[in-house]
PDB file of C-alpha atoms in Angstrom:
ATOM      1  CA  MET A  56      16.900 -13.446  -5.564  1.00 88.00           C
ATOM      2  CA  VAL A  57      14.016 -15.714  -5.802  1.00 95.00           C
ATOM      3  CA  LEU A  58      11.346 -12.962  -4.992  1.00 96.00           C
ATOM      4  CA  ASP A  59      12.837 -10.563  -7.478  1.00 95.00           C
ATOM      5  CA  ALA A  60      12.658 -13.137 -10.262  1.00 96.00           C
ATOM      6  CA  ALA A  61       9.147 -14.203  -9.315  1.00 96.00           C
ATOM      7  CA  GLN A  62       7.999 -10.648  -9.195  1.00 96.00           C
ATOM      8  CA  ARG A  63       9.408  -9.905 -12.703  1.00 96.00           C
ATOM      9  CA  ARG A  64       7.749 -13.106 -14.069  1.00 95.00           C
ATOM     10  CA  PHE A  65       4.362 -12.513 -12.470  1.00 97.00           C
ATOM     11  CA  LEU A  66       4.167  -8.826 -13.634  1.00 95.00           C
ATOM     12  CA  ARG A  67       5.361  -9.615 -17.161  1.00 95.00           C
ATOM     13  CA  GLU A  68       3.505 -12.873 -17.757  1.00 95.00           C
ATOM     14  CA  GLY A  69       0.623 -12.984 -15.360  1.00 95.00           C
ATOM     15  CA  TYR A  70      -0.106 -15.472 -12.482  1.00 95.00           C
ATOM     16  CA  ALA A  71      -1.654 -18.290 -14.525  1.00 94.00           C
ATOM     17  CA  ALA A  72       1.099 -18.299 -17.153  1.00 95.00           C
ATOM     18  CA  THR A  73       3.977 -18.224 -14.701  1.00 96.00           C
ATOM     19  CA  THR A  74       5.556 -21.442 -13.547  1.00 95.00           C
ATOM     20  CA  VAL A  75       7.689 -22.206 -10.679  1.00 96.00           C
ATOM     21  CA  ALA A  76      10.079 -23.958 -13.025  1.00 96.00           C
ATOM     22  CA  ALA A  77      10.557 -20.643 -14.883  1.00 96.00           C
ATOM     23  CA  ILE A  78      11.060 -18.811 -11.615  1.00 96.00           C
ATOM     24  CA  ALA A  79      13.601 -21.292 -10.482  1.00 96.00           C
ATOM     25  CA  GLY A  80      15.508 -21.143 -13.805  1.00 96.00           C
ATOM     26  CA  ASP A  81      15.605 -17.295 -13.603  1.00 95.00           C
ATOM     27  CA  ALA A  82      16.799 -17.341  -9.979  1.00 95.00           C
ATOM     28  CA  GLY A  83      19.075 -20.055 -10.335  1.00 95.00           C
ATOM     29  CA  VAL A  84      17.726 -22.457  -7.760  1.00 96.00           C
ATOM     30  CA  SER A  85      15.853 -25.804  -7.853  1.00 95.00           C
ATOM     31  CA  VAL A  86      12.073 -26.024  -8.127  1.00 96.00           C
ATOM     32  CA  GLU A  87      12.232 -27.902  -4.659  1.00 95.00           C
ATOM     33  CA  THR A  88      13.907 -25.033  -3.085  1.00 95.00           C
ATOM     34  CA  ILE A  89      11.084 -22.616  -3.971  1.00 96.00           C
ATOM     35  CA  TYR A  90       8.378 -25.138  -2.858  1.00 96.00           C
ATOM     36  CA  LYS A  91      10.102 -25.809   0.436  1.00 95.00           C
ATOM     37  CA  ALA A  92      10.627 -21.976   1.116  1.00 95.00           C
ATOM     38  CA  PHE A  93       7.154 -20.559  -0.143  1.00 95.00           C
ATOM     39  CA  GLY A  94       4.870 -23.514  -0.841  1.00 93.00           C
ATOM     40  CA  GLY A  95       4.280 -22.552  -4.439  1.00 92.00           C
ATOM     41  CA  LYS A  96       3.112 -19.690  -6.495  1.00 95.00           C
ATOM     42  CA  ALA A  97       0.523 -18.319  -4.052  1.00 95.00           C
ATOM     43  CA  GLY A  98       3.168 -18.455  -1.369  1.00 96.00           C
ATOM     44  CA  LEU A  99       5.583 -16.343  -3.610  1.00 97.00           C
ATOM     45  CA  VAL A 100       2.954 -13.864  -4.409  1.00 97.00           C
ATOM     46  CA  SER A 101       2.198 -13.422  -0.646  1.00 96.00           C
ATOM     47  CA  ALA A 102       5.982 -12.979   0.170  1.00 96.00           C
ATOM     48  CA  ILE A 103       6.218 -10.205  -2.550  1.00 96.00           C
ATOM     49  CA  TRP A 104       3.296  -8.632  -1.158  1.00 95.00           C
ATOM     50  CA  GLN A 105       4.592  -8.658   2.351  1.00 94.00           C
ATOM     51  CA  ARG A 106       8.040  -7.297   1.296  1.00 94.00           C
ATOM     52  CA  GLY A 107       6.350  -4.480  -0.545  1.00 94.00           C
ATOM     53  CA  LEU A 108       4.370  -3.472   2.549  1.00 92.00           C
ATOM     54  CA  ALA A 109       7.683  -2.923   4.663  1.00 92.00           C
ATOM     55  CA  GLY A 110       8.693  -0.189   2.163  1.00 90.00           C
ATOM     56  CA  GLN A 111      12.336   0.872   1.439  1.00 87.00           C
ATOM     57  CA  GLY A 112      13.750   1.908   4.760  1.00 80.00           C
ATOM     58  CA  PRO A 113      15.448  -0.064   7.388  1.00 86.00           C
ATOM     59  CA  VAL A 114      12.364   0.151   9.658  1.00 90.00           C
ATOM     60  CA  PRO A 115       9.246  -1.262   8.091  1.00 91.00           C
ATOM     61  CA  ALA A 116       6.656   1.292   6.893  1.00 91.00           C
ATOM     62  CA  PRO A 117       3.894   0.349   9.243  1.00 91.00           C
ATOM     63  CA  GLU A 118       6.204   0.846  12.355  1.00 93.00           C
ATOM     64  CA  ARG A 119       7.358   4.124  11.045  1.00 93.00           C
ATOM     65  CA  SER A 120       3.802   5.192  10.568  1.00 93.00           C
ATOM     66  CA  ASP A 121       2.843   4.260  13.991  1.00 92.00           C
ATOM     67  CA  ARG A 122       5.957   5.882  15.675  1.00 92.00           C
ATOM     68  CA  MET A 123       5.059   9.140  13.815  1.00 91.00           C
ATOM     69  CA  SER A 124       1.366   9.269  14.505  1.00 89.00           C
ATOM     70  CA  SER A 125       2.061   8.594  18.208  1.00 88.00           C
ATOM     71  CA  SER A 126       4.507  11.407  18.604  1.00 90.00           C
ATOM     72  CA  GLU A 127       2.973  13.938  16.331  1.00 91.00           C
ATOM     73  CA  ALA A 128       0.184  16.250  17.426  1.00 90.00           C
ATOM     74  CA  ASP A 129      -0.771  17.976  14.141  1.00 94.00           C
ATOM     75  CA  PRO A 130      -3.213  15.702  12.323  1.00 95.00           C
ATOM     76  CA  ARG A 131      -2.219  17.532   8.965  1.00 95.00           C
ATOM     77  CA  ALA A 132       1.421  16.531   9.582  1.00 95.00           C
ATOM     78  CA  ILE A 133       0.398  13.028  10.224  1.00 96.00           C
ATOM     79  CA  ILE A 134      -1.623  12.796   7.016  1.00 96.00           C
ATOM     80  CA  ALA A 135       1.242  14.368   5.183  1.00 95.00           C
ATOM     81  CA  ASN A 136       3.376  11.558   6.493  1.00 94.00           C
ATOM     82  CA  TRP A 137       0.823   8.914   5.412  1.00 94.00           C
ATOM     83  CA  GLY A 138       0.985  10.498   1.897  1.00 93.00           C
ATOM     84  CA  LYS A 139       4.723  10.275   1.744  1.00 93.00           C
ATOM     85  CA  LEU A 140       4.703   6.367   3.018  1.00 93.00           C
ATOM     86  CA  THR A 141       1.826   5.623   0.675  1.00 93.00           C
ATOM     87  CA  ALA A 142       3.999   6.951  -2.303  1.00 93.00           C
ATOM     88  CA  GLU A 143       6.897   4.874  -1.070  1.00 93.00           C
ATOM     89  CA  VAL A 144       4.985   1.686  -0.686  1.00 95.00           C
ATOM     90  CA  THR A 145       2.263   1.743  -3.249  1.00 95.00           C
ATOM     91  CA  PRO A 146       4.573   1.293  -6.419  1.00 94.00           C
ATOM     92  CA  MET A 147       5.865  -1.990  -4.844  1.00 94.00           C
ATOM     93  CA  VAL A 148       2.574  -3.044  -3.601  1.00 95.00           C
ATOM     94  CA  ALA A 149      -0.241  -1.924  -5.991  1.00 96.00           C
ATOM     95  CA  PRO A 150       0.861  -4.060  -9.087  1.00 95.00           C
ATOM     96  CA  ILE A 151       0.869  -7.333  -6.852  1.00 96.00           C
ATOM     97  CA  LEU A 152      -2.542  -6.443  -5.438  1.00 96.00           C
ATOM     98  CA  LEU A 153      -3.798  -5.941  -8.932  1.00 96.00           C
ATOM     99  CA  LEU A 154      -2.397  -9.130  -9.986  1.00 96.00           C
ATOM    100  CA  ILE A 155      -3.904 -10.884  -6.953  1.00 97.00           C
ATOM    101  CA  ARG A 156      -7.300  -9.433  -7.885  1.00 96.00           C
ATOM    102  CA  SER A 157      -7.036 -10.599 -11.413  1.00 95.00           C
ATOM    103  CA  ALA A 158      -5.894 -14.064 -10.673  1.00 96.00           C
ATOM    104  CA  ALA A 159      -8.484 -14.378  -7.899  1.00 96.00           C
ATOM    105  CA  ALA A 160     -11.376 -14.832 -10.357  1.00 94.00           C
ATOM    106  CA  THR A 161     -10.158 -18.282 -11.269  1.00 95.00           C
ATOM    107  CA  ASP A 162      -7.544 -19.431  -8.548  1.00 95.00           C
ATOM    108  CA  PRO A 163      -8.882 -20.552  -5.125  1.00 96.00           C
ATOM    109  CA  ASP A 164      -5.491 -19.719  -3.406  1.00 95.00           C
ATOM    110  CA  MET A 165      -5.369 -16.339  -4.965  1.00 96.00           C
ATOM    111  CA  ALA A 166      -8.995 -15.621  -4.033  1.00 97.00           C
ATOM    112  CA  ALA A 167      -7.855 -16.501  -0.349  1.00 97.00           C
ATOM    113  CA  LEU A 168      -4.873 -14.225  -0.643  1.00 96.00           C
ATOM    114  CA  LEU A 169      -7.238 -11.254  -2.129  1.00 97.00           C
ATOM    115  CA  ALA A 170      -9.478 -11.663   1.095  1.00 97.00           C
ATOM    116  CA  GLU A 171      -6.370 -11.765   3.288  1.00 96.00           C
ATOM    117  CA  THR A 172      -4.790  -8.612   1.680  1.00 96.00           C
ATOM    118  CA  ASP A 173      -8.232  -6.582   1.720  1.00 95.00           C
ATOM    119  CA  ALA A 174      -8.713  -7.632   5.402  1.00 96.00           C
ATOM    120  CA  GLN A 175      -5.266  -6.548   6.487  1.00 95.00           C
ATOM    121  CA  ARG A 176      -5.598  -3.278   4.515  1.00 94.00           C
ATOM    122  CA  ARG A 177      -8.821  -2.291   6.014  1.00 96.00           C
ATOM    123  CA  ALA A 178      -7.580  -3.088   9.394  1.00 96.00           C
ATOM    124  CA  ARG A 179      -4.530  -0.903   8.734  1.00 95.00           C
ATOM    125  CA  MET A 180      -6.851   2.077   7.710  1.00 96.00           C
ATOM    126  CA  ARG A 181      -9.098   1.650  10.635  1.00 97.00           C
ATOM    127  CA  HIS A 182      -5.928   1.675  12.824  1.00 95.00           C
ATOM    128  CA  ASN A 183      -4.861   4.926  11.088  1.00 95.00           C
ATOM    129  CA  ALA A 184      -8.362   6.489  11.483  1.00 96.00           C
ATOM    130  CA  GLN A 185      -8.119   5.840  15.180  1.00 95.00           C
ATOM    131  CA  ALA A 186      -5.005   7.985  15.298  1.00 94.00           C
ATOM    132  CA  ILE A 187      -6.691  11.111  14.044  1.00 95.00           C
ATOM    133  CA  ARG A 188     -10.230  10.437  15.514  1.00 94.00           C
ATOM    134  CA  VAL A 189     -10.425  13.243  17.804  1.00 93.00           C
ATOM    135  CA  HIS A 190      -9.644  15.626  14.728  1.00 94.00           C
ATOM    136  CA  LEU A 191     -12.220  14.473  12.333  1.00 95.00           C
ATOM    137  CA  ARG A 192     -14.740  16.951  10.905  1.00 93.00           C
ATOM    138  CA  ALA A 193     -18.261  16.813  11.880  1.00 92.00           C
ATOM    139  CA  GLY A 194     -20.239  13.975  10.422  1.00 92.00           C
ATOM    140  CA  VAL A 195     -17.023  11.877   9.696  1.00 95.00           C
ATOM    141  CA  THR A 196     -17.430   8.717  11.825  1.00 96.00           C
ATOM    142  CA  LEU A 197     -14.631   6.277  12.317  1.00 97.00           C
ATOM    143  CA  ALA A 198     -16.078   3.964   9.831  1.00 97.00           C
ATOM    144  CA  SER A 199     -16.416   6.641   7.315  1.00 97.00           C
ATOM    145  CA  ALA A 200     -12.602   7.666   7.874  1.00 97.00           C
ATOM    146  CA  THR A 201     -11.719   4.088   7.573  1.00 97.00           C
ATOM    147  CA  ASP A 202     -13.474   4.179   4.212  1.00 97.00           C
ATOM    148  CA  ILE A 203     -11.850   7.322   2.906  1.00 97.00           C
ATOM    149  CA  LEU A 204      -8.310   6.013   3.849  1.00 97.00           C
ATOM    150  CA  TRP A 205      -9.148   2.772   2.406  1.00 95.00           C
ATOM    151  CA  THR A 206     -10.052   4.460  -0.863  1.00 96.00           C
ATOM    152  CA  TYR A 207      -7.169   6.788  -1.162  1.00 96.00           C
ATOM    153  CA  SER A 208      -4.666   4.014  -0.347  1.00 93.00           C
ATOM    154  CA  SER A 209      -6.300   1.673  -2.828  1.00 95.00           C
ATOM    155  CA  PRO A 210      -4.263   0.016  -5.710  1.00 95.00           C
ATOM    156  CA  ASP A 211      -7.022   1.231  -8.107  1.00 95.00           C
ATOM    157  CA  LEU A 212      -6.283   5.010  -7.520  1.00 96.00           C
ATOM    158  CA  TYR A 213      -2.422   4.354  -8.124  1.00 97.00           C
ATOM    159  CA  ASP A 214      -3.311   2.417 -11.206  1.00 97.00           C
ATOM    160  CA  LEU A 215      -5.588   5.184 -12.624  1.00 97.00           C
ATOM    161  CA  LEU A 216      -3.390   8.143 -11.769  1.00 97.00           C
ATOM    162  CA  VAL A 217       0.252   6.925 -11.963  1.00 97.00           C
ATOM    163  CA  LEU A 218       0.238   3.830 -14.108  1.00 96.00           C
ATOM    164  CA  ARG A 219      -2.345   4.884 -16.621  1.00 96.00           C
ATOM    165  CA  GLY A 220      -2.474   8.671 -15.986  1.00 97.00           C
ATOM    166  CA  GLY A 221       1.188   9.129 -16.045  1.00 97.00           C
ATOM    167  CA  TRP A 222       1.402  11.204 -12.739  1.00 97.00           C
ATOM    168  CA  SER A 223       4.682  11.379 -10.921  1.00 97.00           C
ATOM    169  CA  LEU A 224       4.986  10.061  -7.436  1.00 96.00           C
ATOM    170  CA  PRO A 225       5.356  13.502  -5.929  1.00 95.00           C
ATOM    171  CA  ARG A 226       2.072  14.718  -7.671  1.00 97.00           C
ATOM    172  CA  TYR A 227       0.227  11.599  -6.517  1.00 97.00           C
ATOM    173  CA  SER A 228       1.502  12.036  -2.895  1.00 96.00           C
ATOM    174  CA  ARG A 229       0.264  15.724  -2.977  1.00 96.00           C
ATOM    175  CA  PHE A 230      -3.009  14.660  -4.266  1.00 97.00           C
ATOM    176  CA  LEU A 231      -3.491  12.102  -1.512  1.00 96.00           C
ATOM    177  CA  VAL A 232      -2.401  14.469   1.192  1.00 96.00           C
ATOM    178  CA  ASP A 233      -4.704  17.268   0.125  1.00 96.00           C
ATOM    179  CA  SER A 234      -7.621  15.097  -0.563  1.00 96.00           C
ATOM    180  CA  MET A 235      -7.403  13.204   2.631  1.00 96.00           C
ATOM    181  CA  ILE A 236      -7.033  16.391   4.723  1.00 96.00           C
ATOM    182  CA  ALA A 237     -10.075  17.905   2.889  1.00 95.00           C
ATOM    183  CA  ALA A 238     -12.335  14.846   3.442  1.00 96.00           C
ATOM    184  CA  LEU A 239     -11.277  13.997   7.036  1.00 96.00           C
ATOM    185  CA  LEU A 240     -10.327  17.192   8.957  1.00 95.00           C
ATOM    186  CA  LEU A 241     -11.834  20.330  10.204  1.00 79.00           C
ATOM    187  CA  ALA A 242     -11.236  23.160   7.928  1.00 68.00           C
ATOM    188  CA  GLN A 243      -7.863  24.930   8.857  1.00 60.00           C
ATOM    189  CA  PRO A 244      -5.027  26.412   6.923  1.00 51.00           C
ATOM    190  CA  TRP A 245      -2.403  23.934   5.959  1.00 48.00           C
ATOM    191  CA  ASN A 246       1.084  25.076   5.110  1.00 53.00           C
ATOM    192  CA  ARG A 247       2.577  22.606   2.756  1.00 53.00           C
ATOM    193  CA  GLN A 248       5.834  24.463   3.063  1.00 50.00           C
ATOM    194  CA  GLN A 249       6.508  22.852   6.428  1.00 49.00           C
ATOM    195  CA  PRO A 250       8.035  19.476   5.564  1.00 46.00           C
ATOM    196  CA  PRO A 251       6.573  16.682   7.323  1.00 46.00           C
ATOM    197  CA  GLN A 252       8.478  14.706   9.907  1.00 43.00           C
ATOM    198  CA  THR A 253       9.839  11.467   8.790  1.00 41.00           C
TER     199      THR A 253
END
């Protein structure tokens, strides 16, 4: 598959060093096919990023998140589900976001893609913050909650803790859940023994 071949090349060799011809050779397709389908390297990176956002289930992760937050009354269960979804999606998305950021310093197309990914992620975190707005602790505004969710969902945190720190995904997910609950919600007991709804 073209996107699989492109992702392997980009993450192994970097954006600048990767050529469309090399990707086409790996995927067994023509260069023209890639340009027609994706418009070049930046289009490939964008498609890989979008694919990662969907997660691994048959229903895209953002849709699963929205269904859950609209039907779940307990804000702690909502955040627990966000932690689970973040641990599902971030291993696919974070390396690409870090690649985009690195390439954006010298490539205008990637700089534009960086701005797009940042804007989309911030909009998503504001949407999530709205879902728990009535449960926020005193002093935490919607803007602050958005910033907190933006921080804990960042590729940087995944890079520090998992890629460089060697944390397992379950440990990373637990850290996100506990940290977001502590930062956002009124102090109440949280029973992690109750499995979050998926």
